[in-house]
Structure formats: C-alpha cells, structure tokens
Coordinates of C-alpha atoms and ligand atoms in Angstrom, one line a residue:
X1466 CA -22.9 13.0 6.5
X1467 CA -22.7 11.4 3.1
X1468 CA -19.5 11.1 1.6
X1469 CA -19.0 9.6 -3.0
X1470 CA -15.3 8.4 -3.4
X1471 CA -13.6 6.8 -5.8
X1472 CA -10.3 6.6 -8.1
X1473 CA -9.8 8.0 -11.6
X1474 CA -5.8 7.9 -11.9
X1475 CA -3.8 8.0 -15.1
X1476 CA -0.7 10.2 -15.6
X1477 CA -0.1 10.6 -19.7
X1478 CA 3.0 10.9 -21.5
X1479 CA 2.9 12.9 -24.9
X1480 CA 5.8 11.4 -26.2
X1481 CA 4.3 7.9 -26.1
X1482 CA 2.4 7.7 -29.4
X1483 CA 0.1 4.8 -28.1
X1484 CA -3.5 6.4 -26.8
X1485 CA -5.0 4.8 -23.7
X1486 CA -8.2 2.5 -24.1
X1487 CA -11.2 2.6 -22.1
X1488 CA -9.9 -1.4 -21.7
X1489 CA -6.2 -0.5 -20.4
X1490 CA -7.4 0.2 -17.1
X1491 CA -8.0 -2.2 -14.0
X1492 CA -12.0 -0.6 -13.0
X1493 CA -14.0 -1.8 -10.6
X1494 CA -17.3 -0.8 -9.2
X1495 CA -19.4 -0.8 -6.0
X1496 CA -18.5 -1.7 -2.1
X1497 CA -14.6 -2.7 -3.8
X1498 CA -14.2 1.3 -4.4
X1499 CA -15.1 1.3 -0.5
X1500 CA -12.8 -1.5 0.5
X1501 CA -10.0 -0.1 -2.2
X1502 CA -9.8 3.3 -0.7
X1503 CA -7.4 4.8 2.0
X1504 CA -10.0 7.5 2.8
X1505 CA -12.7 5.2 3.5
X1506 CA -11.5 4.3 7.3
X1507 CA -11.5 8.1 8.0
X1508 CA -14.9 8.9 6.5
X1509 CA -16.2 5.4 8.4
X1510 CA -14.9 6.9 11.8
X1511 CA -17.0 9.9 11.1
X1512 CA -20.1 7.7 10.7
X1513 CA -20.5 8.4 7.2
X1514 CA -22.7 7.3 5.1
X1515 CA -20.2 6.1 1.9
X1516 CA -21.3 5.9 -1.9
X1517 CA -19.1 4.6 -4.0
X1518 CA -18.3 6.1 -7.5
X1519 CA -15.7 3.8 -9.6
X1520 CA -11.8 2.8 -8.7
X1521 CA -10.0 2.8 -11.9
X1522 CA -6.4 2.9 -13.0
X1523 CA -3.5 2.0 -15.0
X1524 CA 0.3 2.4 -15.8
X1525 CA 1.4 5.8 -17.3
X1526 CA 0.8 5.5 -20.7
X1527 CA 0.2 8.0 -23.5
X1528 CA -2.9 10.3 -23.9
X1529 CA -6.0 9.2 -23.1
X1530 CA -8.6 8.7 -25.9
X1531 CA -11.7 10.7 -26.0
X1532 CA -14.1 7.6 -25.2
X1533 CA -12.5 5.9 -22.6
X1534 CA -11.9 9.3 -20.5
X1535 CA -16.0 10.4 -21.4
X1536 CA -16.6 6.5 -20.1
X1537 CA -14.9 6.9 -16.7
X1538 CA -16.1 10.4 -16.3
X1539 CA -19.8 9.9 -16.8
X1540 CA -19.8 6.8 -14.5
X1541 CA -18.7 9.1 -12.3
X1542 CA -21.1 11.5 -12.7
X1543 CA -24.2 9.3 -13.4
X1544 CA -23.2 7.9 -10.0
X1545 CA -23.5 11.5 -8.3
X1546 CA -26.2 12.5 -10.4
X1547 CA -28.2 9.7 -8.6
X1548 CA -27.0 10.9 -4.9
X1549 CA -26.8 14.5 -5.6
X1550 CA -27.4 14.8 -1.5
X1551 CA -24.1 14.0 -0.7
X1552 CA -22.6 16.5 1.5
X1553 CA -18.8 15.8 -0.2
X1554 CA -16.8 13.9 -2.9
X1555 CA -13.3 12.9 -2.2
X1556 CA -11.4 11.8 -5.1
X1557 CA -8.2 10.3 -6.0
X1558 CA -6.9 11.9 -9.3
X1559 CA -3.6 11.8 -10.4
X1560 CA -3.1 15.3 -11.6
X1561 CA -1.2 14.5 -15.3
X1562 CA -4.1 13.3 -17.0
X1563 CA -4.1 14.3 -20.4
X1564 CA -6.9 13.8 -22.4
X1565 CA -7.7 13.4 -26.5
X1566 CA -8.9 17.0 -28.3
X1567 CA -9.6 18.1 -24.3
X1568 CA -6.8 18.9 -22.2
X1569 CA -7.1 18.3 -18.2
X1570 CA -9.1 15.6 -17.9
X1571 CA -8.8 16.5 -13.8
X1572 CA -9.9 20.1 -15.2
X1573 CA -12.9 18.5 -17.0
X1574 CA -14.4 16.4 -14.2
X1575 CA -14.0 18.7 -11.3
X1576 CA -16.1 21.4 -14.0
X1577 CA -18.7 19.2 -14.4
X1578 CA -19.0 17.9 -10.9
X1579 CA -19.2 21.3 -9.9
X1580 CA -22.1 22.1 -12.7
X1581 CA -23.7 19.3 -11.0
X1582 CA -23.4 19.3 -7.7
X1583 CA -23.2 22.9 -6.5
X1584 CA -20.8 25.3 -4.6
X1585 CA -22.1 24.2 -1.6
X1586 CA -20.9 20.2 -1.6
X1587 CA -17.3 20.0 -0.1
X1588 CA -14.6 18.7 -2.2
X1589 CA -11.3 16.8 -1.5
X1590 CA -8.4 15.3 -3.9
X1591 CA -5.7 13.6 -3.7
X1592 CA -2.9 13.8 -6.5
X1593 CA 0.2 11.9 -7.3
X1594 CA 3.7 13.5 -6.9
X1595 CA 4.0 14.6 -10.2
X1596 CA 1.0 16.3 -10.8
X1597 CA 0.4 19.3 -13.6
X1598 CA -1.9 20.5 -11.9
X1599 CA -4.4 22.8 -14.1
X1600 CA -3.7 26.7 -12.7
X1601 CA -8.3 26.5 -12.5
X1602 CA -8.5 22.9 -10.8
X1603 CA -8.2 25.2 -7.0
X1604 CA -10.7 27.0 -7.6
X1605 CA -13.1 24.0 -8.2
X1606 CA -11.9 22.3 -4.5
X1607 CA -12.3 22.7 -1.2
X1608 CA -8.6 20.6 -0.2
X1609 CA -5.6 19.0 -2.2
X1610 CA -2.6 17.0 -1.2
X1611 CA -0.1 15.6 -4.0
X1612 CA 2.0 12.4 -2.7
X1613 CA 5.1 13.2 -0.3
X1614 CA 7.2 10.4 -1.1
X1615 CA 9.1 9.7 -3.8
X1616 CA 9.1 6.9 -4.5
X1617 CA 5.2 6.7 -3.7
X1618 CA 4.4 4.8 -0.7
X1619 CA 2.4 7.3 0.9
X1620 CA -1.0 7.0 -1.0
X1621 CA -3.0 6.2 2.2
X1622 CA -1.2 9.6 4.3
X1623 CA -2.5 11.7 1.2
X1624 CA -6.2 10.2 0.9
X1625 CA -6.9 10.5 4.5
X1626 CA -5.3 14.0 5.2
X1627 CA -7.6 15.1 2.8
X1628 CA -10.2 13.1 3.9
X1629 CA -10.1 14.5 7.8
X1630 CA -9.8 18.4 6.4
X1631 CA -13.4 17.5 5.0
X1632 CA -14.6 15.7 7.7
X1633 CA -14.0 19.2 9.6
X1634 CA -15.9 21.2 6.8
X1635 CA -18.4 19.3 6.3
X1636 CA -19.0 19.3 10.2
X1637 CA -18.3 22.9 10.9
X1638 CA -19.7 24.3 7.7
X1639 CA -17.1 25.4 6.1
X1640 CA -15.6 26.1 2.6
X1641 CA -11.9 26.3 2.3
X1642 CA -10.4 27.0 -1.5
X1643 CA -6.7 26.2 -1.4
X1644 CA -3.8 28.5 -2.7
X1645 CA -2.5 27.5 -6.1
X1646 CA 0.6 28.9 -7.8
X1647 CA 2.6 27.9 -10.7
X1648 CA 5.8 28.0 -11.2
X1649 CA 7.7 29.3 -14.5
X1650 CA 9.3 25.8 -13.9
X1651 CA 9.7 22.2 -13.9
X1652 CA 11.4 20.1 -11.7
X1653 CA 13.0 16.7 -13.3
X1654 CA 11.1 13.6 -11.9
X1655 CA 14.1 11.4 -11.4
X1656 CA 16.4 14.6 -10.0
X1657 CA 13.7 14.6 -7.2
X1658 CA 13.8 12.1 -4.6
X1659 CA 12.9 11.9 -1.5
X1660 CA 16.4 10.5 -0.3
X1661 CA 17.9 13.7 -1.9
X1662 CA 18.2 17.3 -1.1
X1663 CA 16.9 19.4 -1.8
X1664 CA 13.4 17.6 -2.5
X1665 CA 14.0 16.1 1.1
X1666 CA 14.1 19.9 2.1
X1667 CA 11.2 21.2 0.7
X1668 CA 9.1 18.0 2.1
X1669 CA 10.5 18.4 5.3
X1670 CA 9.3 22.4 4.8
X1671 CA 5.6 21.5 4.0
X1672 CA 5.1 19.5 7.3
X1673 CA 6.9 22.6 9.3
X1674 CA 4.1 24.6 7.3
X1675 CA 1.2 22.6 8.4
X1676 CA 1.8 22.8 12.3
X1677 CA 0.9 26.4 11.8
X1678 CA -2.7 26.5 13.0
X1679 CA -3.7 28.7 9.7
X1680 CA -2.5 25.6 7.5
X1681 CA -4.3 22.9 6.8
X1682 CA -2.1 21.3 4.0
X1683 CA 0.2 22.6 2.4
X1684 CA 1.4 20.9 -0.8
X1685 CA 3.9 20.6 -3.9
X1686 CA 3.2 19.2 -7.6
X1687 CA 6.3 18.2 -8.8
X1688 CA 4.7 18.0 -12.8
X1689 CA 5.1 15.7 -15.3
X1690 CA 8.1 16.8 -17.8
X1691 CA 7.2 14.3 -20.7
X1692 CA 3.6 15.5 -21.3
X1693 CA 3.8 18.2 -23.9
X1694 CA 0.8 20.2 -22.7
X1695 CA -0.4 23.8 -21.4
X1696 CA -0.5 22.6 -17.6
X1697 CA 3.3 21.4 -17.5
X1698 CA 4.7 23.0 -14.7
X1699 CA 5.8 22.6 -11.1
X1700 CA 2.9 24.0 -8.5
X1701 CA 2.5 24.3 -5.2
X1702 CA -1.2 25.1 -3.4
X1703 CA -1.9 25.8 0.2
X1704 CA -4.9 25.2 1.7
X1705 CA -6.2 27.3 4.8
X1706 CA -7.9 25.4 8.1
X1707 CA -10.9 28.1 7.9
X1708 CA -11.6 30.5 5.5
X1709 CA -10.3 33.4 7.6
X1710 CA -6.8 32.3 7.2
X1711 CA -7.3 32.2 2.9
X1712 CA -5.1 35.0 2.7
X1713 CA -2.3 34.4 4.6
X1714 CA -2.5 31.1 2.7
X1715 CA -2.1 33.2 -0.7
X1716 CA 0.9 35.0 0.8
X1717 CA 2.5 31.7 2.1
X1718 CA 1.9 29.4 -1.2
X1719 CA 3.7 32.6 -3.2
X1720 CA 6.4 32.3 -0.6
X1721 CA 6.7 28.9 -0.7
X1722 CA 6.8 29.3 -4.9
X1723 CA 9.6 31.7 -4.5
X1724 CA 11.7 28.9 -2.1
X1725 CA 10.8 25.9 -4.7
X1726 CA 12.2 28.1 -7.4
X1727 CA 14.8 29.4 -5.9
X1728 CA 16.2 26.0 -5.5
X1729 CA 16.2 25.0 -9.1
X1730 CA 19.5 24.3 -9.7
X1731 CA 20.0 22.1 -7.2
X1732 CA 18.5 19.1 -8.4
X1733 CA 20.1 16.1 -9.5
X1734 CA 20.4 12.0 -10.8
X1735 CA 20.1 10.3 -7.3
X1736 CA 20.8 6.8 -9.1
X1737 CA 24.2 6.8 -11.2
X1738 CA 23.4 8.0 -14.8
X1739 CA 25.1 6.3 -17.3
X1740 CA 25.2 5.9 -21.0
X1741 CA 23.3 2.3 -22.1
X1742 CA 27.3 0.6 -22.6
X1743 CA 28.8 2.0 -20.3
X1744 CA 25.4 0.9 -17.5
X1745 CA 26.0 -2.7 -18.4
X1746 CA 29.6 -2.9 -18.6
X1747 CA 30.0 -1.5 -14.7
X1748 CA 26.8 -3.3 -13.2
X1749 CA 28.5 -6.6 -14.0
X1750 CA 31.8 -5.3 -13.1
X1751 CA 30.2 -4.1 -9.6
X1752 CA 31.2 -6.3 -7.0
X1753 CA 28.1 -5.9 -4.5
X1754 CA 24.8 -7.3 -5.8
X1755 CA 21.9 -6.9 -6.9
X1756 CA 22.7 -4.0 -9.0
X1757 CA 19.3 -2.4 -10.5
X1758 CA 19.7 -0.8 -14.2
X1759 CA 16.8 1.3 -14.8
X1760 CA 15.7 1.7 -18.8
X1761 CA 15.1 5.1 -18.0
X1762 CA 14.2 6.3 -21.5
X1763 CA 11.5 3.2 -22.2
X1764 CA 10.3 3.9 -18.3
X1765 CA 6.5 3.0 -18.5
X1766 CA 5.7 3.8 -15.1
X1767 CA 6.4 7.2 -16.7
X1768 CA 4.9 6.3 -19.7
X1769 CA 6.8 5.5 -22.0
X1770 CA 5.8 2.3 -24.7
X1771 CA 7.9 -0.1 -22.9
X1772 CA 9.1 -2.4 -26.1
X1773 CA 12.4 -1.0 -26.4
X1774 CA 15.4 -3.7 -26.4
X1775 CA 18.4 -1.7 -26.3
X1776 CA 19.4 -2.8 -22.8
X1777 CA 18.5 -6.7 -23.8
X1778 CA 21.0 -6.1 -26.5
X1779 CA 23.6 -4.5 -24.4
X1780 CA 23.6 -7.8 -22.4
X1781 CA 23.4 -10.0 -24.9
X1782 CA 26.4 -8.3 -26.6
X1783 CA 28.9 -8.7 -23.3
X1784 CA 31.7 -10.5 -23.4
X1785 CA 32.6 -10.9 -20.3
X1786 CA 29.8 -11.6 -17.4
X1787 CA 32.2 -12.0 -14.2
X1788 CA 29.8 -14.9 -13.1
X1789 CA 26.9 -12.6 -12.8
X1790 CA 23.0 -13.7 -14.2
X1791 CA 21.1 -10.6 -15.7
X1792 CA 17.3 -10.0 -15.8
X1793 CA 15.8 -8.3 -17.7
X1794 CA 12.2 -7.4 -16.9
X1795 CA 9.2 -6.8 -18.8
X1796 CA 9.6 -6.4 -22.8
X1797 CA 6.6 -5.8 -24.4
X1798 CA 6.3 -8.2 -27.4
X1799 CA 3.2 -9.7 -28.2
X1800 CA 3.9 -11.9 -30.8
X1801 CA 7.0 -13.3 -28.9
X1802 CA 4.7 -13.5 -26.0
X1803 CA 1.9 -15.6 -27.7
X1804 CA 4.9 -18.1 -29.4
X1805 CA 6.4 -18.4 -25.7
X1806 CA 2.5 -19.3 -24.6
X1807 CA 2.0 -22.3 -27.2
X1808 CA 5.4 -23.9 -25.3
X1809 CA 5.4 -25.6 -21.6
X1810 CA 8.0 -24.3 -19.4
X1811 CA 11.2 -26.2 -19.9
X1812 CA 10.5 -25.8 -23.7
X1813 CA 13.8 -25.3 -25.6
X1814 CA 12.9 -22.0 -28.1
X1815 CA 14.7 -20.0 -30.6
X1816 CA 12.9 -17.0 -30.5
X1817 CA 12.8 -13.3 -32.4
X1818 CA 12.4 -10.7 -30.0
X1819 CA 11.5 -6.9 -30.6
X1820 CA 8.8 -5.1 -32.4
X1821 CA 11.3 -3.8 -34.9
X1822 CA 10.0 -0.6 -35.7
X1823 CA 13.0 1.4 -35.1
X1824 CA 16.5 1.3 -34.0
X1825 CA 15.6 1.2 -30.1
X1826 CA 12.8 -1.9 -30.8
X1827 CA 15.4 -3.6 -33.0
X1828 CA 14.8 -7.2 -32.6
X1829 CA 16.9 -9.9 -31.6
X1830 CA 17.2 -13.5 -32.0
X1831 CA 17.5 -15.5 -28.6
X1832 CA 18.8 -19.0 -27.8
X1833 CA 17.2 -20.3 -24.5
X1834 CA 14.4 -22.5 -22.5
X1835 CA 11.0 -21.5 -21.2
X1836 CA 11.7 -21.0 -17.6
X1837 CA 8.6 -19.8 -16.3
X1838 CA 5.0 -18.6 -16.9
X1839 CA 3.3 -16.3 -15.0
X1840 CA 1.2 -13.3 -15.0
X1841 CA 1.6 -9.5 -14.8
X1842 CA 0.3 -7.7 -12.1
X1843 CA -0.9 -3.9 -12.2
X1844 CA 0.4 -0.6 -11.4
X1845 CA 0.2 1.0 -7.7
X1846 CA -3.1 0.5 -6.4
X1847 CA -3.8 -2.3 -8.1
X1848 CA -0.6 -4.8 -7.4
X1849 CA -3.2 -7.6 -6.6
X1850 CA -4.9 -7.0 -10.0
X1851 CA -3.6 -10.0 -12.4
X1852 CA -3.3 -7.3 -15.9
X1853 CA -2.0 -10.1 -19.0
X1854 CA 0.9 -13.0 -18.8
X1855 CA 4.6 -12.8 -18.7
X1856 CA 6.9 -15.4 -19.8
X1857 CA 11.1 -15.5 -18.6
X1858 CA 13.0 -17.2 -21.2
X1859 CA 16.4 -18.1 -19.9
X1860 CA 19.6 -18.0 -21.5
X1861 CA 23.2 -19.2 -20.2
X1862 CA 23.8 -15.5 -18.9
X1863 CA 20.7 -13.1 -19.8
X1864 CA 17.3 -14.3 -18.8
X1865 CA 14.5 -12.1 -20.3
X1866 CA 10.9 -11.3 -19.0
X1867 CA 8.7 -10.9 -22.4
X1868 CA 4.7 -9.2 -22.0
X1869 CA 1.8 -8.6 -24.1
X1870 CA 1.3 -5.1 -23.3
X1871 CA 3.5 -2.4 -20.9
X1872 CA 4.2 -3.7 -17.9
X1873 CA 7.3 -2.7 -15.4
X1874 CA 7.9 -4.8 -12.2
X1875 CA 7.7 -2.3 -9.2
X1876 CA 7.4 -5.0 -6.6
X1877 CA 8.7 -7.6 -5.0
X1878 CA 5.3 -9.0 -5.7
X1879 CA 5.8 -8.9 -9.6
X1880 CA 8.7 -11.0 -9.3
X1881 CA 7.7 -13.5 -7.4
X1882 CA 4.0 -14.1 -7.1
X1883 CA 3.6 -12.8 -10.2
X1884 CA 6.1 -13.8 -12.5
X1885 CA 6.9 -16.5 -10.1
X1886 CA 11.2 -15.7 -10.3
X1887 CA 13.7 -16.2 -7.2
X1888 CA 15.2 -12.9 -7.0
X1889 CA 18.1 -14.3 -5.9
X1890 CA 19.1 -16.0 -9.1
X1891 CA 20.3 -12.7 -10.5
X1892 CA 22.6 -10.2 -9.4
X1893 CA 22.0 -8.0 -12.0
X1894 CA 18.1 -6.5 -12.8
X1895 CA 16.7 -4.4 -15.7
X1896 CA 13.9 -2.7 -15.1
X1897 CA 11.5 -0.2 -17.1
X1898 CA 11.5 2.7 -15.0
X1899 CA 13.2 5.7 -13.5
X1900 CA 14.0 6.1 -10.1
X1901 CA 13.7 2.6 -8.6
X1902 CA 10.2 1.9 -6.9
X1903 CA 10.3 1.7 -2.7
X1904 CA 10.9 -2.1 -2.5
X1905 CA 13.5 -2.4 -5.2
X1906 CA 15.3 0.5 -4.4
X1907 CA 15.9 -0.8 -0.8
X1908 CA 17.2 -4.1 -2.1
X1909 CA 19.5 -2.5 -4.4
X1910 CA 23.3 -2.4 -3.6
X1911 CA 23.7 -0.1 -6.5
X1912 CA 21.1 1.7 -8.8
X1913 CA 22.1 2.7 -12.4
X1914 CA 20.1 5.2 -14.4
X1915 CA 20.8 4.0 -17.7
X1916 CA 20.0 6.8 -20.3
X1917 CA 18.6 5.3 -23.1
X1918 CA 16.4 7.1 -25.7
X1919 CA 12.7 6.9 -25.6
X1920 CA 9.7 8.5 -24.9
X1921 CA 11.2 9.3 -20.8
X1922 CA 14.3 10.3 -22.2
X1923 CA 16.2 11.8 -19.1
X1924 CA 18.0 14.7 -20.8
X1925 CA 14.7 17.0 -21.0
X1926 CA 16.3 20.1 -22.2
X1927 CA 17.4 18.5 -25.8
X1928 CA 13.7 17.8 -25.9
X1929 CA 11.3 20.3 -28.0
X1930 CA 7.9 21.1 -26.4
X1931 CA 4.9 22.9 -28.6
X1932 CA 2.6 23.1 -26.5
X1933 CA 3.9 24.3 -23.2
X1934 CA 3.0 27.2 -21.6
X1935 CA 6.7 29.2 -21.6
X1936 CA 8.4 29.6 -19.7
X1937 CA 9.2 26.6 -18.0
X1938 CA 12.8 26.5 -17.1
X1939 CA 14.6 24.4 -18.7
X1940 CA 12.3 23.5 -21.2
X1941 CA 12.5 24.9 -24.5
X1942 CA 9.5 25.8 -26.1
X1943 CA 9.5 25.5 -30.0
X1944 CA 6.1 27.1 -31.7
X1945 CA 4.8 24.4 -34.3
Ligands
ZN3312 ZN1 4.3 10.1 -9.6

C-alpha cells in the first residue's frame, strides 16, 4: 500500500481586505509532512509505504491570492504527478478556503487530483469545524471528517478516523462516496461550542450514528459565516462503511440535515457578550481572576486583520482598575513593532500605537518600559513554528503585546515560551479571538465576548452578504 499526505489548511475571511501571500504560511516539505501528520501512525501500522506532499498553514486571514494558492496546489500535484502509483491521498484541508478569481480552493485541488490520478485511487480529508464545504467536494472523495471539538483539540481523532476508513478501502477494494447535504443555513461559530447545547447534542448524535455498522463517519460542517461566498453554509455528509449501505447513508445525512436545522434557534453566546465599555468596566470589577476579554470583532483566528485598538483604548481610558493588571495581546503594528526592536528591554519608550486608518485602528500614545522581547509562534499545527517577534510594553496598569503581522495567542505556549510573560502578572487578558482556545478557556474564571466591530463582527444578521447562495438563515443576501 502507498499512501501521499500532507496539509493545505487556510480558512479565509471576506471581510478582511488583506489577501494571503504565498509567504504568510509556515510550509514545510519532505519526511517533516510525515513526522507533522496525525494520520501518519495509522498508515505506518498498516505498513504503508508514506510519500509526503507538503504541510502548510497559517492563521485565518483574508482570501487567498491567486499565486500563492496555484504555488501550494501544484507542489501538491507535481508531487503526485511523480508517484501516480499511490493506492490513496489523505489530506488535511480546512474546508473555508477561498481563493482569488476561483472560488473553493478545496473544490479546485480535489478536481485536479482527481484529473490526475483517477477514480480508482482512494481519497480521505480531514476538515476543520467550520468548514464550507463545496456541495461537489463529496463526490470527488472516498471519506470526510470535520473537527468535533470546539474549541479544536481533536485534529489527530479526525486525521486518523479518516485515515483507518482508507486503510479498509484500500485493503478490501472498496470505494465509498460520502453523503453531502447543505443546509439553507448557517450556524454562528461562537454560538456553537462544544460545552453548549445544543452543539454538544448534535456531536454526541454523530458518534451514536457511527456505531451503526452501515456508518462509517458521519459528520457536521459548521461553515464559516464571515466569508462572503457561494459555499457558505452549514453541511453535514455521511459516509457509508461499504458501498451497499450508500443509500441508507443518503437517507440518514438528509435526516440528520432536517435535526441540525431544526435546531436553529437554539444557539447561543457561550462566553458573556458584552458591548467593548461595558467588557472592560465588569472584567476589572469581577472579583475571580483571570478574566479573558475576547476582541471578538478583530478575532484573527477567524480572520479578521487583527490591528484594531479599541479594547487597548478601553483600558487605557479606565479610571478605576481595582488593583487589577490588564494584557493585552497581540496588536499588529509594524512600525511600533520595529521602534520597540531598536530598544533593549527595560528601555523607557513613548510610543504611538495603531495603524490609524480608521476609527477602530485609531492610534494611541503610550507611556511605558520595554518589558519583554520575544517571538510569535504559529496557528494550530504549527505552535512550535517561531512566525515574526512580539514586544510587551508595560504601563503602570495596561501592559500591551505589539506584532508585525496577525498574530492571536491561543496557548499557553504563546505566552510564555513565546512571548516569554508570567501569566500570573495579570488578572485581566485581551485576546484576538472568539470563543477562547482549549488552554485559555480552562484557565479562565470568566470569559467575556466583547463585541467590537471588525471584520468577525458577532452580530451576523446586520451584515450584508452578495455572494451567498440564499437562503442562508439568518443571513441576508443583498444582490450587488
Ligand atoms: Zn474552526
């Protein structure tokens, strides 16, 4: 058996005007894919022989430019143009990746790796939570599993599940095409936890589903609410143990459509919503700690631009701290982040901060010392990856975290190792994102979903989409 695998993983925001670069990623090539990958050990146990195609990814950001995805892509396919032998290709895609002038860029691949390689050659994927799945991409597979956790811990579940359905169809010969249905819906990413019903419901539901001995996965795209494009919408697909059971598997993923839909209502905030003001007025006033405010509009692990300083200005503004220190994490300034570089830590600095653009970048003009250099590390998958520098500047009550790009700090590990910050100092922390990533969200005594404007804005139905496919409840759709 010989098995290509590899990572292309982006998830694109529409309302974040900045394209992705071929250069924005974290790529690597060769026996790292093998080492990198959660489906490798499953493959390996088989006796496999492994190629490896390329393991490349990078925070949510906006589209993707033309060049970088045809880049990516055609290593991918030069790589299985050379070992067109290979009895499968497992990938892991995220699902949301929209691409300049194209579309899908999951769409596109899986075409052309189809064109080259054949009906015959199995094919397995693994997709993030929030997947917009294209209503085609089925058709082009053999398995799919999105993520069931939110927040995301479960990347290595997902790659090997898949994995071990194609180990059996490659072994048995067979050639499964999972059930795909769309839903005239979307479900709101941070409404849809996994400590929550009813998204705990529904997860609980799909491993019910797969102790039937017709399933072999059975799975639920969540979507991706701030990408303005034809696929946006919540799916779920089903994929049968043998072929035989490919019916039954049609009837069961409309069924379980019809439950996921039914259930749309039900959905809300898990982390206390609150207007920017009012988020910074009570997490100082709260009397456990830490308190986590999420800057859920400039949330770049959902990709938004991640330069806003509306929260930083809240702070700044209070009058009254009750003893507590606030951080605030990763601000993407580069000039403030090159003047902070040219001083040594312990540096007294009056510095200008925000890009100034607009009224949510408005920049402001902080007191403080360099406290401490460090580097950024990457997005999931890719925590070890060292992606640009971050300096903390401290002031008396806010300290701030400035970067050279968009960063957010999802990890312990980006704290400390990385930014090289005692967590402990503060009992107050800013983040860019949305619901609170796994680590943080277990430290936190209370998490605040601070509803700031920006391209993650939380309050999706004031937003106007043009290039949806309607309907998508409770999107509106307004023709351009
Ligand atoms: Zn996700």
């Amino acid at each position: 058996m010989k098995v290509a695998l590899g990572m292309f993983y982006h998830e694109a925001n529409s309302f974040n005007p900045k394209m992705v670069e071929k250069d924005d990623f974290v790529y690597v090539e060769g026996q790292e894919v093998i080492d990198r990958m959660f489906a490798s050990e499953v493959f390996q146990d088989a006796n496999a022989e492994l190629v490896p195609l390329i393991y490349c990814n990078t925070l949510p950001n906006g589209i993707v430019r033309r060049e970088a995805y045809d880049f990516y892509s055609n290593r991918i396919l030069e790589i299985l143009s050379e070992n067109k032998d290979v009895d499968g290709v497992m990938l892991h895609l995220h699902g949301s990746m929209e691409v300049e002038g194209l579309g899908s860029g999951e769409y596109d691949l899986l075409k052309k790796i189809r064109q080259l390689l054949g009906p015959d050659v199995i094919i397995g994927i693994a997709l993030d939570a929030h997947a917009n799945t294209h209503p085609e991409f089925c058709k082009l597979v053999n398995a799919v599993r999105n993520y069931r956790t939110i927040p995301h811990t479960d990347q290595n579940v997902t790659e090997q599940t898949v994995a071990r359905h194609m180990v059996k169809c490659i072994q048995e010969g067979r050639k499964t095409v999972p059930q795909f249905v769309r839903l005239p819906y979307a479900i709101h990413a941070e409404k849809a936890t996994m400590a929550t019903w009813p998204l705990s419901e529904i997860y609980e539901k799909l491993w019910k589903l797969e102790e039937r001995q017709e399933v072999a996965i059975a799975t639920l795209g969540i979507g991706m609410m701030w990408c303005d494009c034809e696929t946006l919408a919540t799916n779920v697909a089903v994929t049968p143990s043998k072929e035989e059971y490919t019916d039954y598997c049609k009837a069961l993923a409309k069924e379980l459509a019809d439950y996921v839909y039914g259930l749309r209502d039900s959905f809300d905030f898990e982390q206390l919503p609150l207007s920017p003001h009012e988020a910074a007025r009570y997490s100082v006033r709260f009397e456990g700690t830490p308190v986590y405010v999420s800057d859920s509009g400039d949330n770049t692990t959902g990709g938004a631009v991640g330069d806003h300083t509306i929260m930083l200005r809240e702070y700044l503004n209070l009058r009254e701290y009750y003893g507590k220190k606030i951080l605030v994490t990763t601000i993407w300034d580069e000039n403030a982040l090159a003047v902070c570089m040219e001083h040594k830590e312990g540096d007294e600095i009056e510095i200008s901060i925000g890009h100034d653009y607009d009224e949510n970048t408005k920049a402001v003009l902080v007191k403080g010392k360099i406290k401490k250099k460090g580097k950024l590390r990457g997005y999931m998958g890719c925590e070890d990856d060292e992606v640009g520098d971050v300096v903390t500047i401290e002031t008396e009550h806010v300290d701030i975290v400035l970067c050279g790009h968009a960063g957010s700090f999802i990890s312990v590990r980006h704290f400390t190792d990385g930014a090289g910050l005692n967590m402990d100092d503060y009992q107050v922390i800013v983040v860019k994102q949305g619901y609170l990533f796994a680590e943080l969200r277990k430290l936190a005594k209370l998490a605040i979903l601070a509803l700031t404007p920006g391209g993650t804005h939380q309050l999706v139905e004031n937003l106007e989409y043009h290039n949806i496919k309607p309907p998508v409840y409770p999107l509106q759709y307004v023709p351009k």
